[in-house]
């Protein structure tokens, strides 16, 4: 079963809404700052440009007015003022050194002014200093740029020229610019909102799909797959979740199989003991020979049950990693000799000989656990060997590890059974299921892996099997 994208519902605590809100706030903040900077820069540039133009105009006109004042030609001064002054835009005034108004392009307004020294820039100009800036009109509240320049010729002050320009027209145009920029901001914000919605949805949907997928895994829907057609880190995470789902499903299957096998393996000896005791309770104990046989059966089944429980506990501790290895330096040859001596009676009963060719190398490990691993492999080799055959043990140093091959001359393991030989309760020879617990090889593999090694097996039908244990050499 595959799990696709869920339908996203906006909630205040959803990652989709958080991302969308963050993107929109950042977009609004960024566009507002950019628009403010553009407007400020445009306004400052215009003011500086107009101020510079005003200075250039007053500089040129002051020379013409100076020529007329030197000749005391006030009519010419009036002509210059009326020619270059415009009532709706430019206002041009010329004053005498004493502060008397000589000529004005806005005479009807200017005759109402009683104190020109109170007008911005005039006091500095009469003190032979050029003044400029932004101020209100002489008798109005409109904003105007002005330049008040003293008229000096041959180090003699001839008068003062004041020129101002209204900003009403510019302010009207500037308002149009502001509304245009605000409209552009709104359009930009809406476009960014659409893009942000698409972008956040592309991020939030996979995350929410993986969240729902994880919730389904937690509720027991193992083995499902998450479908995300992405090749980025999110897609890689989805692949890992799918692998986890498959692994959990496999582990759950193994757990179920393990419980089924344990139940089966425990039921057989318990049932045999129960039947034996029931027979004894029914009067079978009156016949000595029958009683002896039943008692022996009960002992064998109890021993088998005890061995099964012991193996299960060992396997459980090894898989959980709670078994502490009592590591110490040990010699491989001595360890193998101990295992062979422990199997001497088994070898004689099976009519099997053994050959040894083990190098004298030193290992670092738990001698009892390693002995258990070798005993389990040897027991398996002897159990599947033909009478009057040989089990050979050969060791070879391979770099920083030693490889110990245990080869029997039995009928071998079929290719279909070979991949499962180390699984719990797996018995390749079904007719031999009652002769062992099916845990020996699994325990051996866990012990070898706990020592930093590994174990492999290969087999040829009719020629036997070769188990190879790789263990690190103690440096």
CSV table of C-alpha atoms in Angstrom, one decimal:
chain,number,residue,atom,x,y,z
A,1,UNK,CA,0.0,0.0,0.0
A,2,UNK,CA,1.3,3.4,-0.9
A,3,UNK,CA,0.7,6.7,0.9
A,4,UNK,CA,0.5,9.9,-1.2
A,5,UNK,CA,0.1,13.6,-0.4
A,6,UNK,CA,-2.5,14.5,2.2
A,7,UNK,CA,-5.0,17.3,1.8
A,8,UNK,CA,-3.4,20.3,3.6
A,9,UNK,CA,-5.6,22.1,6.1
A,10,UNK,CA,-4.4,25.4,7.4
A,11,UNK,CA,-4.1,25.4,11.2
A,12,UNK,CA,-2.3,28.0,13.4
A,13,UNK,CA,0.2,25.4,14.4
A,14,UNK,CA,0.8,23.9,11.0
A,15,UNK,CA,4.2,24.2,9.3
A,16,UNK,CA,2.5,25.3,6.1
A,17,UNK,CA,0.9,28.3,7.8
A,18,UNK,CA,4.1,29.1,9.6
A,19,UNK,CA,6.2,29.0,6.4
A,20,UNK,CA,3.6,31.0,4.5
A,21,UNK,CA,3.4,33.7,7.2
A,22,UNK,CA,7.1,33.9,7.4
A,23,UNK,CA,7.5,34.3,3.6
A,24,UNK,CA,4.8,36.9,3.4
A,25,UNK,CA,6.2,38.9,6.4
A,26,UNK,CA,9.6,38.8,4.8
A,27,UNK,CA,8.2,39.8,1.4
A,28,UNK,CA,6.2,42.7,2.9
A,29,UNK,CA,9.2,43.9,4.9
A,30,UNK,CA,11.6,43.6,2.0
A,31,UNK,CA,9.4,45.3,-0.5
A,32,UNK,CA,8.5,48.1,2.0
A,33,UNK,CA,12.1,48.8,2.8
A,34,UNK,CA,13.0,48.8,-0.9
A,35,UNK,CA,10.1,51.1,-1.8
A,36,UNK,CA,11.0,53.4,1.1
A,37,UNK,CA,14.6,53.6,0.0
A,38,UNK,CA,13.5,54.3,-3.6
A,39,UNK,CA,11.1,57.0,-2.6
A,40,UNK,CA,13.7,58.6,-0.2
A,41,UNK,CA,16.4,58.5,-2.8
A,42,UNK,CA,14.1,59.9,-5.5
A,43,UNK,CA,13.0,62.8,-3.2
A,44,UNK,CA,16.5,63.6,-2.1
A,45,UNK,CA,17.8,63.5,-5.7
A,46,UNK,CA,15.0,65.8,-6.8
A,47,UNK,CA,15.6,68.3,-4.0
A,48,UNK,CA,19.3,68.3,-4.6
A,49,UNK,CA,18.8,68.8,-8.3
A,50,UNK,CA,16.3,71.7,-7.9
A,51,UNK,CA,18.5,73.3,-5.3
A,52,UNK,CA,21.5,73.1,-7.6
A,53,UNK,CA,19.5,74.6,-10.4
A,54,UNK,CA,18.3,77.4,-8.2
A,55,UNK,CA,21.8,78.2,-7.1
A,56,UNK,CA,22.9,78.3,-10.8
A,57,UNK,CA,20.0,80.6,-11.6
A,58,UNK,CA,20.7,83.0,-8.7
A,59,UNK,CA,24.4,83.0,-9.6
A,60,UNK,CA,23.7,84.1,-13.1
A,61,UNK,CA,21.0,86.6,-12.3
A,62,UNK,CA,23.0,88.2,-9.5
A,63,UNK,CA,25.6,89.2,-12.1
A,64,UNK,CA,23.0,90.8,-14.3
A,65,UNK,CA,21.4,92.6,-11.4
A,66,UNK,CA,24.8,93.7,-10.1
A,67,UNK,CA,25.5,95.4,-13.5
A,68,UNK,CA,22.2,97.2,-13.3
A,69,UNK,CA,22.7,98.3,-9.6
A,70,UNK,CA,26.1,99.6,-10.4
A,71,UNK,CA,24.6,101.8,-13.0
A,72,UNK,CA,21.7,102.5,-10.6
A,73,UNK,CA,19.3,101.4,-13.3
A,74,UNK,CA,16.3,100.2,-11.2
A,75,UNK,CA,14.1,99.9,-14.2
A,76,UNK,CA,16.4,97.4,-15.7
A,77,UNK,CA,16.4,95.5,-12.4
A,78,UNK,CA,12.6,95.4,-12.5
A,79,UNK,CA,12.7,94.1,-16.1
A,80,UNK,CA,15.1,91.3,-15.1
A,81,UNK,CA,12.9,90.4,-12.1
A,82,UNK,CA,9.7,90.3,-14.1
A,83,UNK,CA,11.3,88.4,-16.9
A,84,UNK,CA,12.7,85.5,-14.8
A,85,UNK,CA,10.1,85.5,-12.1
A,86,UNK,CA,6.8,83.6,-12.5
A,87,UNK,CA,4.0,84.0,-10.0
A,88,UNK,CA,3.0,80.3,-10.0
A,89,UNK,CA,6.5,78.8,-9.8
A,90,UNK,CA,9.5,81.2,-9.3
A,91,UNK,CA,9.5,84.2,-7.1
A,92,UNK,CA,12.4,86.6,-7.6
A,93,UNK,CA,13.2,89.6,-5.3
A,94,UNK,CA,16.0,92.2,-5.2
A,95,UNK,CA,16.7,94.2,-2.0
A,96,UNK,CA,18.9,97.1,-1.3
A,97,UNK,CA,21.8,96.7,1.3
A,98,UNK,CA,19.5,98.4,3.9
A,99,UNK,CA,16.8,95.8,3.4
A,100,UNK,CA,14.4,97.8,1.2
A,101,UNK,CA,12.6,95.9,-1.5
A,102,UNK,CA,13.7,97.2,-4.9
A,103,UNK,CA,11.9,94.8,-7.2
A,104,UNK,CA,9.6,91.7,-6.9
A,105,UNK,CA,7.9,89.3,-9.2
A,106,UNK,CA,5.1,89.0,-6.6
A,107,UNK,CA,4.7,92.6,-5.6
A,108,UNK,CA,1.1,92.3,-4.5
A,109,UNK,CA,2.1,89.8,-1.8
A,110,UNK,CA,5.4,91.3,-0.9
A,111,UNK,CA,4.1,94.8,0.0
A,112,UNK,CA,2.3,93.1,3.0
A,113,UNK,CA,5.7,92.0,4.5
A,114,UNK,CA,6.9,94.5,7.1
A,115,UNK,CA,10.1,92.8,8.3
A,116,UNK,CA,12.2,91.0,5.6
A,117,UNK,CA,14.9,90.1,8.2
A,118,UNK,CA,12.4,87.6,9.6
A,119,UNK,CA,12.1,85.8,6.3
A,120,UNK,CA,14.3,82.6,6.2
A,121,UNK,CA,17.7,83.2,4.7
A,122,UNK,CA,17.5,87.1,4.6
A,123,UNK,CA,19.5,87.8,7.7
A,124,UNK,CA,22.4,85.7,6.6
A,125,UNK,CA,22.3,87.3,3.1
A,126,UNK,CA,22.5,90.8,4.5
A,127,UNK,CA,25.5,89.6,6.5
A,128,UNK,CA,27.1,88.7,3.1
A,129,UNK,CA,26.4,84.9,3.5
A,130,UNK,CA,24.6,82.9,0.9
A,131,UNK,CA,21.6,81.0,2.5
A,132,UNK,CA,19.6,78.1,1.0
A,133,UNK,CA,17.2,75.5,2.1
A,134,UNK,CA,13.5,74.6,2.4
A,135,UNK,CA,11.0,76.9,4.1
A,136,UNK,CA,7.4,77.9,4.0
A,137,UNK,CA,6.3,80.7,1.7
A,138,UNK,CA,6.6,84.4,2.9
A,139,UNK,CA,2.8,84.7,3.5
A,140,UNK,CA,1.7,81.1,2.7
A,141,UNK,CA,2.1,77.6,4.1
A,142,UNK,CA,3.4,76.0,0.9
A,143,UNK,CA,6.8,74.4,0.9
A,144,UNK,CA,9.4,76.3,-1.2
A,145,UNK,CA,13.1,75.9,-2.0
A,146,UNK,CA,15.0,79.2,-1.7
A,147,UNK,CA,18.4,80.8,-2.2
A,148,UNK,CA,19.2,84.2,-0.7
A,149,UNK,CA,22.5,85.5,-2.2
A,150,UNK,CA,24.3,88.8,-1.5
A,151,UNK,CA,25.1,90.8,-4.6
A,152,UNK,CA,28.8,91.9,-4.3
A,153,UNK,CA,30.9,93.6,-6.8
A,154,UNK,CA,34.4,94.9,-6.2
A,155,UNK,CA,34.1,93.9,-2.5
A,156,UNK,CA,31.1,96.2,-2.2
A,157,UNK,CA,27.7,94.9,-1.3
A,158,UNK,CA,25.1,96.2,-3.8
A,159,UNK,CA,22.1,94.3,-2.5
A,160,UNK,CA,20.5,90.9,-2.0
A,161,UNK,CA,18.8,88.6,-4.5
A,162,UNK,CA,16.3,86.0,-3.1
A,163,UNK,CA,14.8,83.4,-5.4
A,164,UNK,CA,12.4,80.7,-4.4
A,165,UNK,CA,10.5,78.0,-6.2
A,166,UNK,CA,7.3,76.2,-5.2
A,167,UNK,CA,7.2,72.4,-4.6
A,168,UNK,CA,3.5,72.1,-5.1
A,169,UNK,CA,3.8,70.7,-8.6
A,170,UNK,CA,6.6,68.3,-7.6
A,171,UNK,CA,4.6,67.2,-4.5
A,172,UNK,CA,1.6,66.4,-6.7
A,173,UNK,CA,3.8,64.4,-9.0
A,174,UNK,CA,5.5,62.8,-6.1
A,175,UNK,CA,2.1,61.7,-4.7
A,176,UNK,CA,1.4,60.1,-8.1
A,177,UNK,CA,4.7,58.3,-7.8
A,178,UNK,CA,3.9,57.1,-4.3
A,179,UNK,CA,0.6,55.7,-5.3
A,180,UNK,CA,2.2,54.0,-8.3
A,181,UNK,CA,4.8,52.5,-6.1
A,182,UNK,CA,2.2,51.4,-3.6
A,183,UNK,CA,0.2,49.8,-6.3
A,184,UNK,CA,3.3,48.0,-7.6
A,185,UNK,CA,3.9,46.9,-4.0
A,186,UNK,CA,0.4,45.4,-3.7
A,187,UNK,CA,0.8,43.6,-7.0
A,188,UNK,CA,4.3,42.4,-6.0
A,189,UNK,CA,3.0,41.2,-2.6
A,190,UNK,CA,0.1,39.3,-4.2
A,191,UNK,CA,2.5,37.6,-6.7
A,192,UNK,CA,4.9,36.8,-3.9
A,193,UNK,CA,1.9,35.4,-1.9
A,194,UNK,CA,0.9,33.1,-4.7
A,195,UNK,CA,4.5,32.0,-5.2
A,196,UNK,CA,5.0,31.6,-1.4
A,197,UNK,CA,1.8,29.5,-1.2
A,198,UNK,CA,3.0,27.2,-4.0
A,199,UNK,CA,6.5,27.0,-2.4
A,200,UNK,CA,5.3,26.4,1.1
A,201,UNK,CA,2.8,23.8,-0.1
A,202,UNK,CA,5.6,22.0,-1.9
A,203,UNK,CA,7.6,21.9,1.4
A,204,UNK,CA,4.7,21.3,3.8
A,205,UNK,CA,3.0,18.5,1.8
A,206,UNK,CA,5.9,16.1,1.9
A,207,UNK,CA,6.5,16.8,5.6
A,208,UNK,CA,2.9,16.3,6.5
A,209,UNK,CA,2.8,13.1,4.3
A,210,UNK,CA,5.8,11.8,6.1
A,211,UNK,CA,4.2,12.7,9.5
A,212,UNK,CA,1.0,10.8,8.6
A,213,UNK,CA,3.1,8.0,7.3
A,214,UNK,CA,5.1,7.8,10.6
A,215,UNK,CA,1.8,7.9,12.5
A,216,UNK,CA,0.5,5.0,10.5
A,217,UNK,CA,3.7,3.0,11.2
A,218,UNK,CA,3.3,3.7,14.9
A,219,UNK,CA,-0.3,2.4,14.7
A,220,UNK,CA,0.9,-0.9,13.2
A,221,UNK,CA,0.5,-0.4,9.4
A,222,UNK,CA,3.9,-1.8,8.6
A,223,UNK,CA,5.2,-2.4,5.1
A,224,UNK,CA,3.4,0.5,3.5
A,225,UNK,CA,5.3,2.8,1.2
A,226,UNK,CA,5.4,6.6,0.9
A,227,UNK,CA,5.2,7.9,-2.6
A,228,UNK,CA,7.2,11.2,-3.0
A,229,UNK,CA,8.5,12.1,-6.5
A,230,UNK,CA,11.4,14.3,-5.2
A,231,UNK,CA,15.1,13.8,-5.6
A,232,UNK,CA,16.2,16.3,-2.9
A,233,UNK,CA,16.9,15.7,0.8
A,234,UNK,CA,13.1,15.3,1.5
A,235,UNK,CA,12.9,12.6,-1.1
A,236,UNK,CA,16.0,10.9,0.4
A,237,UNK,CA,14.2,11.0,3.8
A,238,UNK,CA,11.1,9.4,2.3
A,239,UNK,CA,13.3,6.6,0.9
A,240,UNK,CA,14.8,6.1,4.3
A,241,UNK,CA,11.3,6.0,5.8
A,242,UNK,CA,10.3,3.4,3.2
A,243,UNK,CA,13.4,1.3,4.1
A,244,UNK,CA,12.5,1.6,7.8
A,245,UNK,CA,8.9,0.5,7.0
A,246,UNK,CA,10.2,-2.5,5.1
A,247,UNK,CA,12.6,-3.3,7.9
A,248,UNK,CA,9.9,-3.0,10.6
A,249,UNK,CA,7.6,-5.2,8.6
A,250,UNK,CA,10.4,-7.8,8.2
A,251,UNK,CA,11.2,-7.6,11.9
A,252,UNK,CA,7.5,-8.0,12.7
A,253,UNK,CA,7.3,-11.0,10.5
A,254,UNK,CA,10.4,-12.4,12.1
A,255,UNK,CA,8.9,-11.8,15.5
A,256,UNK,CA,5.7,-13.5,14.6
A,257,UNK,CA,7.7,-16.4,13.1
A,258,UNK,CA,9.9,-16.6,16.2
A,259,UNK,CA,6.9,-16.7,18.5
A,260,UNK,CA,5.2,-19.4,16.3
A,261,UNK,CA,8.5,-21.4,16.3
A,262,UNK,CA,9.0,-21.0,20.0
A,263,UNK,CA,5.4,-22.1,20.7
A,264,UNK,CA,5.9,-25.1,18.4
A,265,UNK,CA,9.2,-26.1,19.9
A,266,UNK,CA,8.0,-25.7,23.5
A,267,UNK,CA,4.7,-27.5,22.8
A,268,UNK,CA,6.4,-30.7,21.6
A,269,UNK,CA,8.5,-31.5,24.8
A,270,UNK,CA,5.8,-30.2,27.1
A,271,UNK,CA,3.2,-32.4,25.4
A,272,UNK,CA,5.5,-35.4,25.5
A,273,UNK,CA,6.1,-34.9,29.2
A,274,UNK,CA,2.4,-34.4,29.9
A,275,UNK,CA,1.5,-37.6,28.0
A,276,UNK,CA,4.2,-39.5,29.8
A,277,UNK,CA,3.1,-38.3,33.2
A,278,UNK,CA,-0.5,-39.1,32.3
A,279,UNK,CA,0.5,-42.6,31.3
A,280,UNK,CA,2.3,-43.1,34.5
A,281,UNK,CA,-0.6,-41.8,36.5
A,282,UNK,CA,-2.9,-44.2,34.7
A,283,UNK,CA,-1.0,-47.2,36.0
A,284,UNK,CA,2.0,-47.6,33.6
A,285,UNK,CA,4.3,-47.2,36.6
A,286,UNK,CA,3.3,-50.8,37.7
A,287,UNK,CA,5.4,-52.3,35.0
A,288,UNK,CA,9.1,-51.7,35.7
A,289,UNK,CA,10.2,-51.8,32.0
A,290,UNK,CA,7.5,-49.5,30.9
A,291,UNK,CA,8.0,-47.2,33.8
A,292,UNK,CA,11.8,-47.0,33.1
A,293,UNK,CA,11.1,-46.1,29.4
A,294,UNK,CA,8.6,-43.4,30.3
A,295,UNK,CA,10.9,-41.9,32.9
A,296,UNK,CA,13.7,-41.8,30.4
A,297,UNK,CA,11.4,-40.1,27.9
A,298,UNK,CA,10.4,-37.5,30.5
A,299,UNK,CA,14.0,-36.9,31.4
A,300,UNK,CA,15.0,-36.5,27.7
A,301,UNK,CA,12.2,-34.1,26.9
A,302,UNK,CA,12.8,-32.1,30.1
A,303,UNK,CA,16.5,-31.9,29.1
A,304,UNK,CA,15.5,-30.8,25.6
A,305,UNK,CA,13.1,-28.2,27.1
A,306,UNK,CA,15.9,-26.9,29.4
A,307,UNK,CA,18.3,-26.7,26.5
A,308,UNK,CA,15.8,-24.8,24.4
A,309,UNK,CA,15.1,-22.3,27.1
A,310,UNK,CA,18.8,-21.8,27.7
A,311,UNK,CA,19.4,-21.2,24.0
A,312,UNK,CA,16.5,-18.8,23.8
A,313,UNK,CA,17.9,-16.8,26.7
A,314,UNK,CA,21.4,-16.8,25.2
A,315,UNK,CA,20.1,-15.7,21.8
A,316,UNK,CA,17.9,-13.0,23.3
A,317,UNK,CA,20.8,-11.5,25.3
A,318,UNK,CA,23.1,-11.6,22.3
A,319,UNK,CA,20.6,-9.9,20.0
A,320,UNK,CA,19.7,-7.3,22.7
A,321,UNK,CA,23.4,-6.6,23.3
A,322,UNK,CA,23.1,-7.0,27.0
A,323,UNK,CA,25.5,-9.9,27.3
A,324,UNK,CA,28.9,-8.5,28.5
A,325,UNK,CA,31.8,-10.3,27.0
A,326,UNK,CA,34.6,-11.1,29.4
A,327,UNK,CA,37.4,-10.3,26.9
A,328,UNK,CA,40.9,-11.4,27.5
A,329,UNK,CA,43.9,-12.6,25.4
A,330,UNK,CA,43.5,-16.2,24.3
A,331,UNK,CA,45.2,-18.6,21.9
A,332,UNK,CA,43.1,-19.9,19.0
A,333,UNK,CA,44.9,-23.3,19.0
A,334,UNK,CA,44.1,-23.9,22.7
A,335,UNK,CA,40.5,-22.8,22.1
A,336,UNK,CA,40.0,-25.3,19.2
A,337,UNK,CA,41.7,-28.1,21.2
A,338,UNK,CA,39.2,-27.5,24.0
A,339,UNK,CA,36.3,-27.7,21.6
A,340,UNK,CA,37.6,-31.0,20.0
A,341,UNK,CA,38.1,-32.6,23.4
A,342,UNK,CA,34.5,-31.6,24.4
A,343,UNK,CA,33.3,-33.4,21.2
A,344,UNK,CA,35.3,-36.6,21.5
A,345,UNK,CA,32.4,-38.7,22.7
A,346,UNK,CA,30.2,-37.3,19.9
A,347,UNK,CA,32.9,-38.1,17.4
A,348,UNK,CA,33.3,-41.7,18.5
A,349,UNK,CA,29.5,-42.3,18.5
A,350,UNK,CA,29.2,-40.9,15.0
A,351,UNK,CA,32.3,-42.7,13.8
A,352,UNK,CA,33.8,-39.4,12.5
A,353,UNK,CA,37.4,-38.4,12.6
A,354,UNK,CA,38.8,-34.9,12.9
A,355,UNK,CA,41.9,-33.2,11.5
A,356,UNK,CA,43.4,-29.9,12.8
A,357,UNK,CA,45.7,-27.4,11.2
A,358,UNK,CA,45.3,-24.3,13.3
A,359,UNK,CA,48.0,-21.5,13.6
A,360,UNK,CA,49.1,-20.4,17.0
A,361,UNK,CA,47.6,-16.8,16.9
A,362,UNK,CA,46.4,-14.7,19.7
A,363,UNK,CA,42.8,-13.4,19.9
A,364,UNK,CA,41.0,-11.0,22.1
A,365,UNK,CA,37.7,-12.2,23.3
A,366,UNK,CA,35.5,-14.1,25.7
A,367,UNK,CA,36.9,-17.7,25.7
A,368,UNK,CA,33.6,-19.3,26.9
A,369,UNK,CA,31.5,-17.6,24.3
A,370,UNK,CA,33.9,-18.4,21.4
A,371,UNK,CA,34.1,-22.0,22.7
A,372,UNK,CA,30.3,-22.1,22.5
A,373,UNK,CA,30.3,-20.8,18.9
A,374,UNK,CA,32.9,-23.4,17.8
A,375,UNK,CA,31.0,-26.2,19.6
A,376,UNK,CA,27.8,-25.3,17.9
A,377,UNK,CA,29.5,-25.3,14.4
A,378,UNK,CA,31.3,-28.6,15.3
A,379,UNK,CA,28.0,-30.2,16.5
A,380,UNK,CA,26.3,-29.2,13.3
A,381,UNK,CA,29.2,-30.7,11.2
A,382,UNK,CA,29.3,-33.9,13.1
A,383,UNK,CA,25.5,-34.3,13.0
A,384,UNK,CA,25.5,-34.1,9.2
A,385,UNK,CA,28.6,-36.1,8.5
A,386,UNK,CA,28.6,-39.6,7.1
A,387,UNK,CA,30.0,-42.4,9.2
A,388,UNK,CA,33.7,-43.0,8.7
A,389,UNK,CA,34.2,-39.5,7.3
A,390,UNK,CA,36.4,-36.6,8.4
A,391,UNK,CA,35.7,-33.2,9.8
A,392,UNK,CA,38.6,-30.8,9.1
A,393,UNK,CA,39.5,-27.6,10.9
A,394,UNK,CA,42.0,-25.3,9.1
A,395,UNK,CA,43.1,-21.8,10.1
A,396,UNK,CA,44.6,-19.2,7.8
A,397,UNK,CA,45.9,-15.7,8.7
A,398,UNK,CA,44.4,-13.1,6.4
A,399,UNK,CA,45.9,-9.7,7.3
A,400,UNK,CA,44.5,-8.5,10.6
A,401,UNK,CA,42.1,-11.5,11.0
A,402,UNK,CA,42.2,-15.3,11.0
A,403,UNK,CA,39.8,-17.5,9.0
A,404,UNK,CA,38.9,-20.8,10.6
A,405,UNK,CA,37.3,-23.3,8.1
A,406,UNK,CA,35.2,-26.2,9.5
A,407,UNK,CA,34.4,-28.6,6.7
A,408,UNK,CA,32.4,-31.8,6.9
A,409,UNK,CA,31.9,-34.6,4.3
A,410,UNK,CA,28.1,-34.8,4.6
A,411,UNK,CA,25.6,-34.5,1.8
A,412,UNK,CA,25.7,-30.7,1.9
A,413,UNK,CA,23.1,-28.0,2.0
A,414,UNK,CA,20.8,-27.3,-0.9
A,415,UNK,CA,20.9,-23.8,-2.6
A,416,UNK,CA,17.4,-23.0,-1.4
A,417,UNK,CA,18.3,-23.7,2.2
A,418,UNK,CA,21.7,-22.0,2.2
A,419,UNK,CA,20.5,-18.3,2.6
A,420,UNK,CA,18.4,-19.3,5.6
A,421,UNK,CA,20.9,-21.5,7.5
A,422,UNK,CA,21.6,-18.9,10.2
A,423,UNK,CA,18.0,-18.1,10.9
A,424,UNK,CA,16.4,-19.0,14.2
A,425,UNK,CA,14.7,-22.4,14.3
A,426,UNK,CA,15.6,-23.0,10.6
A,427,UNK,CA,16.4,-26.7,10.0
A,428,UNK,CA,17.5,-27.6,6.5
A,429,UNK,CA,16.8,-31.3,7.1
A,430,UNK,CA,13.1,-31.5,8.1
A,431,UNK,CA,13.4,-35.0,9.3
A,432,UNK,CA,16.0,-33.9,11.9
A,433,UNK,CA,13.9,-31.2,13.4
A,434,UNK,CA,13.4,-33.1,16.6
A,435,UNK,CA,17.2,-33.6,17.1
A,436,UNK,CA,18.0,-30.0,17.9
A,437,UNK,CA,16.6,-26.6,18.8
A,438,UNK,CA,17.5,-24.9,15.5
A,439,UNK,CA,19.2,-22.1,17.4
A,440,UNK,CA,22.8,-23.3,17.4
A,441,UNK,CA,24.0,-21.6,14.2
A,442,UNK,CA,22.1,-18.4,15.0
A,443,UNK,CA,23.8,-18.2,18.4
A,444,UNK,CA,27.2,-18.9,16.8
A,445,UNK,CA,26.7,-16.1,14.3
A,446,UNK,CA,25.7,-13.6,17.1
A,447,UNK,CA,28.7,-14.6,19.2
A,448,UNK,CA,31.2,-14.1,16.3
A,449,UNK,CA,29.6,-10.8,15.3
A,450,UNK,CA,29.8,-9.6,18.9
A,451,UNK,CA,33.6,-10.2,18.7
A,452,UNK,CA,33.9,-8.0,15.6
A,453,UNK,CA,34.0,-10.9,13.1
A,454,UNK,CA,31.6,-12.7,10.8
A,455,UNK,CA,30.7,-16.2,9.6
A,456,UNK,CA,30.0,-17.5,6.1
A,457,UNK,CA,28.9,-20.8,4.7
A,458,UNK,CA,29.3,-22.5,1.3
A,459,UNK,CA,28.2,-26.0,0.3
A,460,UNK,CA,28.4,-28.4,-2.6
A,461,UNK,CA,25.7,-31.1,-2.7
A,462,UNK,CA,27.1,-34.5,-2.0
A,463,UNK,CA,30.5,-33.0,-0.8
A,464,UNK,CA,29.5,-31.4,2.5
A,465,UNK,CA,29.5,-27.8,3.8
A,466,UNK,CA,32.3,-25.4,4.8
A,467,UNK,CA,31.6,-22.9,7.6
A,468,UNK,CA,34.3,-20.1,7.8
A,469,UNK,CA,34.6,-18.0,11.0
A,470,UNK,CA,36.6,-14.8,10.6
A,471,UNK,CA,37.9,-13.3,13.9
A,472,UNK,CA,40.2,-10.3,14.4
A,473,UNK,CA,43.8,-11.1,15.6
A,474,UNK,CA,44.8,-9.4,18.8
A,475,UNK,CA,47.5,-6.9,18.0
